[in-house]
Short mmCIF file of C-alpha atoms in Angstrom, two decimals:
data_model
loop_
_atom_site.label_atom_id
_atom_site.label_comp_id
_atom_site.label_asym_id
_atom_site.label_seq_id
_atom_site.Cartn_x
_atom_site.Cartn_y
_atom_site.Cartn_z
CA MET O 167 5.04 36.07 42.52
CA GLY O 168 1.88 33.79 42.65
CA ILE O 169 -0.54 36.78 42.47
CA TRP O 170 1.46 38.29 39.60
CA ALA O 171 1.48 35.00 37.71
CA SER O 172 -2.30 34.65 38.30
CA ALA O 173 -3.04 38.13 36.88
CA THR O 174 -0.78 37.46 33.87
CA ALA O 175 -2.52 34.12 33.12
CA VAL O 176 -5.96 35.53 33.31
CA THR O 177 -5.19 38.31 30.85
CA THR O 178 -3.14 36.04 28.61
CA ALA O 179 -5.92 33.66 28.19
CA ALA O 180 -8.69 36.31 28.03
CA GLY O 181 -7.26 37.87 24.94
CA PRO O 182 -7.73 34.94 22.52
CA ILE O 183 -11.12 34.24 24.09
CA ILE O 184 -12.30 37.83 23.53
CA GLY O 185 -10.79 37.73 20.01
CA GLY O 186 -12.56 34.39 19.22
CA LEU O 187 -15.89 35.68 20.48
CA THR O 188 -15.43 38.91 18.42
CA LEU O 189 -14.71 36.84 15.23
CA THR O 190 -17.55 34.53 15.85
CA ILE O 191 -20.13 37.22 16.28
CA GLY O 192 -18.69 39.80 13.72
CA GLY O 193 -17.15 37.56 11.12
CA PRO O 194 -13.74 37.71 9.34
CA GLU O 195 -14.00 41.48 8.77
CA MET O 196 -13.46 41.97 12.56
CA TRP O 197 -9.79 40.99 12.32
CA ARG O 198 -8.56 44.58 12.22
CA TRP O 199 -10.69 45.52 15.18
CA ILE O 200 -9.11 42.76 17.28
CA PHE O 201 -5.81 44.72 17.12
CA ALA O 202 -7.57 47.96 17.90
CA ILE O 203 -8.83 46.50 21.25
CA ASN O 204 -5.32 46.93 22.46
CA LEU O 205 -5.46 50.74 22.16
CA PRO O 206 -7.82 51.51 25.05
CA LEU O 207 -6.16 48.81 27.20
CA GLY O 208 -2.85 50.43 26.61
CA ALA O 209 -4.28 53.85 27.49
CA LEU O 210 -5.65 52.47 30.70
CA ALA O 211 -2.21 50.89 31.62
CA LEU O 212 -0.47 54.20 31.00
CA PHE O 213 -3.03 56.01 33.15
CA LEU O 214 -2.54 53.50 36.04
CA LEU O 215 1.20 53.81 35.79
CA TYR O 216 1.12 57.61 35.85
CA ARG O 217 -1.38 57.75 38.68
CA HIS O 218 -0.20 55.08 41.11
CA LEU O 219 3.46 54.26 40.47
CA SER O 220 5.97 56.24 42.40
CA ASP O 221 9.34 57.19 41.02
CA ASP O 222 12.31 54.90 41.59
CA PRO O 223 15.04 56.21 43.72
CA ALA O 224 17.67 57.82 41.59
CA LYS O 225 20.89 55.84 41.17
CA GLU O 226 24.17 57.80 40.96
CA ASN O 227 25.50 57.85 37.42
CA ALA O 228 22.81 55.43 36.19
CA ARG O 229 22.18 55.67 32.45
CA VAL O 230 20.06 53.88 29.79
CA ASP O 231 22.17 51.30 27.85
CA ILE O 232 21.42 52.77 24.40
CA PRO O 233 24.06 50.66 22.55
CA GLY O 234 22.83 47.50 24.21
CA ALA O 235 19.16 48.24 23.41
CA LEU O 236 19.90 49.03 19.79
CA THR O 237 22.14 46.07 19.13
CA ALA O 238 19.84 43.58 20.88
CA THR O 239 16.86 44.83 18.90
CA ALA O 240 18.75 44.66 15.66
CA ALA O 241 20.01 41.14 16.38
CA LEU O 242 16.58 39.76 17.25
CA LEU O 243 14.96 41.47 14.27
CA ALA O 244 17.48 39.97 11.87
CA ILE O 245 17.38 36.38 13.38
CA ALA O 246 13.59 36.39 13.41
CA TRP O 247 13.41 37.65 9.90
CA GLY O 248 15.91 35.19 8.66
CA LEU O 249 14.24 32.26 10.31
CA THR O 250 10.90 33.30 8.87
CA SER O 251 12.36 33.60 5.45
CA LEU O 252 14.04 30.28 5.33
CA ASP O 253 11.27 28.53 3.44
CA HIS O 254 10.81 31.43 1.05
CA GLY O 255 14.33 31.71 -0.34
CA GLY O 256 15.60 35.22 -0.66
CA ASN O 257 18.31 36.54 1.69
CA ALA O 258 17.49 34.37 4.79
CA THR O 259 21.13 33.31 5.21
CA MET O 260 22.37 36.96 5.11
CA TRP O 261 19.81 37.98 7.71
CA LEU O 262 20.77 35.14 9.99
CA ILE O 263 24.59 36.03 9.54
CA GLY O 264 23.77 39.66 10.22
CA GLY O 265 21.83 38.80 13.30
CA ALA O 266 24.57 36.61 14.65
CA VAL O 267 27.05 39.42 14.09
CA MET O 268 24.79 41.84 15.88
CA LEU O 269 24.36 39.40 18.75
CA VAL O 270 28.21 39.28 19.15
CA ILE O 271 28.33 43.01 19.20
CA PHE O 272 25.54 43.13 21.74
CA LEU O 273 27.43 40.76 24.05
CA TRP O 274 30.54 42.86 23.59
CA THR O 275 28.70 46.07 24.66
CA GLN O 276 27.44 44.17 27.75
CA LYS O 277 30.91 43.07 28.71
CA ARG O 278 32.54 46.48 28.05
CA GLY O 279 29.69 48.92 29.10
CA ASP O 280 29.61 50.67 32.41
CA HIS O 281 25.84 50.19 32.83
CA PRO O 282 24.86 47.19 30.79
CA MET O 283 21.17 46.19 30.47
CA MET O 284 22.13 42.50 30.72
CA PRO O 285 25.22 42.20 33.02
CA LEU O 286 26.96 39.03 31.88
CA THR O 287 28.26 38.43 35.46
CA LEU O 288 24.81 37.38 36.48
CA PHE O 289 25.10 34.23 34.28
CA ALA O 290 28.06 33.08 36.42
CA SER O 291 25.35 31.74 38.74
CA ARG O 292 24.36 28.26 37.57
CA PRO O 293 20.73 28.51 38.99
CA PHE O 294 20.22 31.92 37.20
CA SER O 295 21.52 30.50 33.85
CA ALA O 296 19.53 27.29 34.13
CA ALA O 297 16.34 29.11 35.17
CA ASN O 298 16.65 31.41 32.05
CA ALA O 299 17.38 28.45 29.81
CA LEU O 300 14.32 26.69 31.29
CA THR O 301 12.25 29.75 30.57
CA PHE O 302 13.39 29.80 26.92
CA THR O 303 12.72 26.12 26.24
CA LEU O 304 9.34 25.92 28.20
CA TYR O 305 7.94 29.15 26.74
CA SER O 306 9.22 28.30 23.28
CA ALA O 307 7.00 25.20 23.42
CA LEU O 308 4.10 27.11 24.75
CA SER O 309 4.39 29.91 22.20
CA MET O 310 4.63 27.66 19.13
CA MET O 311 1.60 25.54 20.31
CA PHE O 312 -0.49 28.57 21.19
CA PHE O 313 0.38 30.10 17.71
CA PHE O 314 -0.44 27.04 15.55
CA MET O 315 -3.36 25.57 17.62
CA PRO O 316 -6.05 28.01 16.45
CA MET O 317 -5.11 27.59 12.86
CA THR O 318 -5.25 23.77 13.16
CA PHE O 319 -8.53 23.73 14.98
CA ILE O 320 -10.30 26.34 12.75
CA ALA O 321 -8.88 25.80 9.25
CA GLY O 322 -8.13 22.04 9.61
CA TRP O 323 -10.85 20.67 11.92
CA GLY O 324 -13.58 23.12 11.19
CA LEU O 325 -14.14 24.57 14.67
CA SER O 326 -15.56 28.00 15.26
CA GLU O 327 -13.21 30.78 16.45
CA ILE O 328 -14.84 30.91 19.92
CA ALA O 329 -14.65 27.11 20.30
CA ALA O 330 -10.97 27.10 19.38
CA SER O 331 -10.23 29.92 21.81
CA ALA O 332 -11.43 27.57 24.63
CA ALA O 333 -8.09 25.75 24.30
CA PHE O 334 -6.50 28.77 26.03
CA ALA O 335 -8.90 28.75 29.05
CA PRO O 336 -7.30 25.82 31.16
CA MET O 337 -4.00 27.55 31.53
CA SER O 338 -5.72 30.74 32.76
CA VAL O 339 -7.88 28.86 35.20
CA PHE O 340 -5.20 26.57 36.63
CA ILE O 341 -2.50 29.38 36.93
CA SER O 342 -4.97 31.87 38.46
CA LEU O 343 -6.16 29.24 41.12
CA LEU O 344 -2.91 27.54 41.88
CA SER O 345 0.06 29.92 41.30
CA ALA O 346 -0.11 31.50 44.74
CA ARG O 347 -0.10 28.04 46.29
CA ALA O 348 2.83 26.93 44.11
CA GLY O 349 4.70 30.06 45.23
CA LYS O 350 4.17 29.28 48.90
CA LEU O 351 5.18 25.61 48.32
CA ALA O 352 8.32 26.76 46.57
CA ASP O 353 9.22 28.83 49.64
CA ARG O 354 9.03 25.63 51.75
CA ILE O 355 10.67 22.93 49.54
CA GLY O 356 12.53 25.14 46.98
CA PRO O 357 11.61 25.82 43.41
CA ALA O 358 13.46 22.93 41.65
CA PRO O 359 11.01 20.18 42.52
CA LEU O 360 8.17 22.20 41.12
CA LEU O 361 10.11 23.28 38.03
CA ILE O 362 10.93 19.58 37.30
CA GLY O 363 7.55 18.09 38.11
CA GLY O 364 5.66 20.98 36.35
CA SER O 365 7.56 20.62 33.21
CA MET O 366 7.00 16.94 33.06
CA VAL O 367 3.27 17.47 33.46
CA VAL O 368 3.46 19.94 30.63
CA ALA O 369 5.37 17.46 28.52
CA THR O 370 2.63 14.88 29.23
CA GLY O 371 -0.05 17.24 27.97
CA TYR O 372 1.81 17.94 24.69
CA ALA O 373 2.54 14.19 24.19
CA ALA O 374 -1.21 13.43 24.73
CA MET O 375 -2.02 15.93 21.94
CA ALA O 376 0.52 14.49 19.60
CA ILE O 377 -0.84 11.02 20.07
CA LEU O 378 -4.52 11.90 20.05
CA ALA O 379 -4.57 14.66 17.31
CA GLN O 380 -5.29 12.13 14.60
CA TYR O 381 -8.82 11.71 15.95
CA GLN O 382 -9.59 15.44 15.62
CA ASN O 383 -11.55 15.40 18.90
CA PHE O 384 -11.11 18.83 20.38
CA TRP O 385 -13.46 18.55 23.41
CA GLY O 386 -12.67 14.90 24.30
CA HIS O 387 -8.87 14.86 23.77
CA ILE O 388 -7.31 18.31 23.13
CA LEU O 389 -9.03 20.23 25.88
CA PRO O 390 -8.18 17.61 28.60
CA ALA O 391 -4.56 17.63 27.40
CA MET O 392 -4.53 21.38 27.66
CA CYS O 393 -5.77 21.00 31.24
CA LEU O 394 -2.55 19.06 31.88
CA VAL O 395 -0.51 21.80 30.31
CA GLY O 396 -2.29 24.39 32.44
CA LEU O 397 -1.72 22.43 35.58
CA GLY O 398 1.94 22.03 34.89
CA MET O 399 2.46 25.64 34.01
CA ALA O 400 0.66 26.59 37.23
CA ALA O 401 3.33 24.64 39.15
CA VAL O 402 6.20 26.28 37.23
CA VAL O 403 5.37 30.09 36.80
CA ALA O 404 5.75 31.45 40.30
CA PRO O 405 8.65 29.11 41.41
CA LEU O 406 10.55 30.02 38.17
CA SER O 407 10.40 33.72 39.05
CA THR O 408 11.34 32.83 42.62
CA SER O 409 14.36 30.88 41.36
CA ILE O 410 15.44 33.84 39.27
CA MET O 411 15.23 36.23 42.17
CA ALA O 412 16.91 33.92 44.65
CA ALA O 413 19.92 33.34 42.33
CA VAL O 414 21.08 36.94 42.42
CA ASP O 415 21.86 39.63 44.91
CA GLU O 416 18.89 41.58 46.06
CA THR O 417 20.16 44.80 44.48
CA ARG O 418 20.13 43.04 41.09
CA SER O 419 16.63 41.68 41.38
CA GLY O 420 15.09 44.17 39.09
CA THR O 421 17.66 43.61 36.34
CA ALA O 422 17.27 39.72 36.76
CA SER O 423 13.47 40.00 36.51
CA GLY O 424 13.86 42.21 33.40
CA ILE O 425 16.23 39.63 31.70
CA ASN O 426 13.88 36.78 32.39
CA ASN O 427 10.90 38.63 31.01
CA ALA O 428 13.00 39.40 27.93
CA VAL O 429 13.95 35.71 27.55
CA THR O 430 10.25 34.83 27.66
CA ARG O 431 9.46 37.29 24.79
CA MET O 432 12.54 36.03 22.85
CA ALA O 433 11.33 32.48 23.22
CA GLY O 434 8.04 33.33 21.56
CA LEU O 435 9.64 35.41 18.80
CA ILE O 436 12.37 32.81 17.85
CA SER O 437 10.39 29.65 18.23
CA VAL O 438 7.41 30.70 16.12
CA ALA O 439 9.77 32.05 13.45
CA ALA O 440 11.95 28.86 13.49
CA VAL O 441 9.27 26.22 13.18
CA GLY O 442 7.11 27.91 10.47
CA GLY O 443 9.13 26.32 7.63
CA PHE O 444 9.09 23.00 9.47
CA VAL O 445 5.34 23.08 9.74
CA ALA O 446 4.89 23.95 6.13
CA ALA O 447 7.27 21.07 5.16
CA LEU O 448 5.27 18.54 7.29
CA TYR O 449 2.06 19.81 5.72
CA ALA O 450 3.40 19.33 2.23
CA GLY O 451 4.95 16.03 2.99
CA ALA O 452 1.65 14.78 4.23
CA GLY O 453 -0.02 15.44 0.84
CA GLY O 454 -1.36 18.96 1.53
CA THR O 455 -1.87 20.95 -1.54
CA ALA O 456 -3.09 24.28 -0.19
CA SER O 457 -1.22 25.99 2.68
CA PHE O 458 -1.11 25.26 6.47
CA GLY O 459 -3.45 27.59 8.39
CA ILE O 460 -5.91 28.50 5.58
CA GLU O 461 -9.39 27.27 5.08
CA SER O 462 -9.50 24.97 2.10
CA ASP O 463 -11.78 22.23 0.65
CA THR O 464 -8.93 20.45 -1.19
CA ALA O 465 -8.60 16.71 -0.61
CA GLY O 466 -6.47 15.79 2.38
CA HIS O 467 -6.11 19.33 3.68
CA GLY O 468 -7.39 18.67 7.22
CA ALA O 469 -5.44 15.46 7.53
CA ALA O 470 -2.18 17.13 6.30
CA MET O 471 -2.71 19.92 8.85
CA THR O 472 -3.17 17.42 11.64
CA THR O 473 0.04 15.60 10.67
CA ALA O 474 1.89 18.91 10.82
CA PHE O 475 0.35 19.71 14.18
CA THR O 476 1.35 16.31 15.48
CA GLY O 477 4.92 16.91 14.56
CA LEU O 478 4.83 20.32 16.28
CA ALA O 479 3.33 18.77 19.48
CA TRP O 480 6.28 16.26 19.59
CA ILE O 481 8.77 19.21 19.36
CA ALA O 482 6.90 20.87 22.23
CA THR O 483 7.10 17.65 24.18
CA THR O 484 10.86 17.43 23.73
CA LEU O 485 11.33 21.02 24.83
CA ALA O 486 9.21 20.51 27.97
CA VAL O 487 11.31 17.45 28.86
CA ILE O 488 14.53 19.42 28.38
CA SER O 489 12.96 22.00 30.73
CA ALA O 490 12.56 19.37 33.36
CA GLY O 491 16.20 18.63 33.12
CA LEU O 492 17.11 22.26 33.35
CA GLY O 493 14.90 22.49 36.47
CA TRP O 494 17.28 20.08 38.16
CA LEU O 495 20.18 22.51 37.50
CA THR O 496 18.39 25.39 39.22
CA ARG O 497 19.21 23.88 42.54
CA SER O 498 21.48 25.99 44.73
CA VAL O 499 24.86 24.77 45.90
CA ASN O 500 23.37 24.06 49.36
CA GLU O 501 20.77 21.77 47.75
CA ASN O 502 23.47 19.77 46.02
#
């Protein structure tokens, strides 16, 4: 788990850094090519899968859960679209209602289906449910901060793209260096202490950003705070996966891992969509006359963006503290 987390962290942080370097060297017209970088990487991944991954043993009567996949996708699409549209008027309420209906239908298919993609019986385990809830809250905080940080630093504070991308480096460094050790420590003392302590360290990093953002000192304030976030995430990532696996029967470990990965992606999707309107409202309330995230020389633009970013950092802090509380609930019955 630690090695997997390390590899994930390196590539997750490398993407924004490569993108920032590309923009710094090539200018704004390179935006489209940043997306094109994914094509050869995807081709390489497919080749490695084809060449080196053996087939799974066939399971009798196993089928792909088509109804579950379709209803889950439709529900998430509608909810994300509705949340994004809240500050633009239109049919946001109808999209959210439709998403809620599709979510209910999805849960019904999972309860009634013979081969559900998300067996609801797994959530009868308190550690499993708590670990997935922790995943959602902690990665919601991380996703919204990672989404809005570059806009704040580049459009609000005047940093170059490559300088702003340095904010992602600490998480990559700390997770790659410490995740394997955190995984071994979780084997000895259990994952809960690391989930609680790591989440609180993450919360401290976000709180530091919220308090110090007003000074607009990226290198002296924000980067050290991101080191705290990276250190806390390094303590959490591998033990979180361990907690998920330990909470279910070994025959369900693949399904449990898939659910947890899906929760991680859902956290990013929902959180960014949900706070967009909130950030825009904070920006306008602070006297911003342009728009959050765009470069503008209007009076008070940078200060208004900083105010909105500060509010966002406090939300992330709260979510990380909630994550620490959920970490307590991941303890097994024997630990109680």
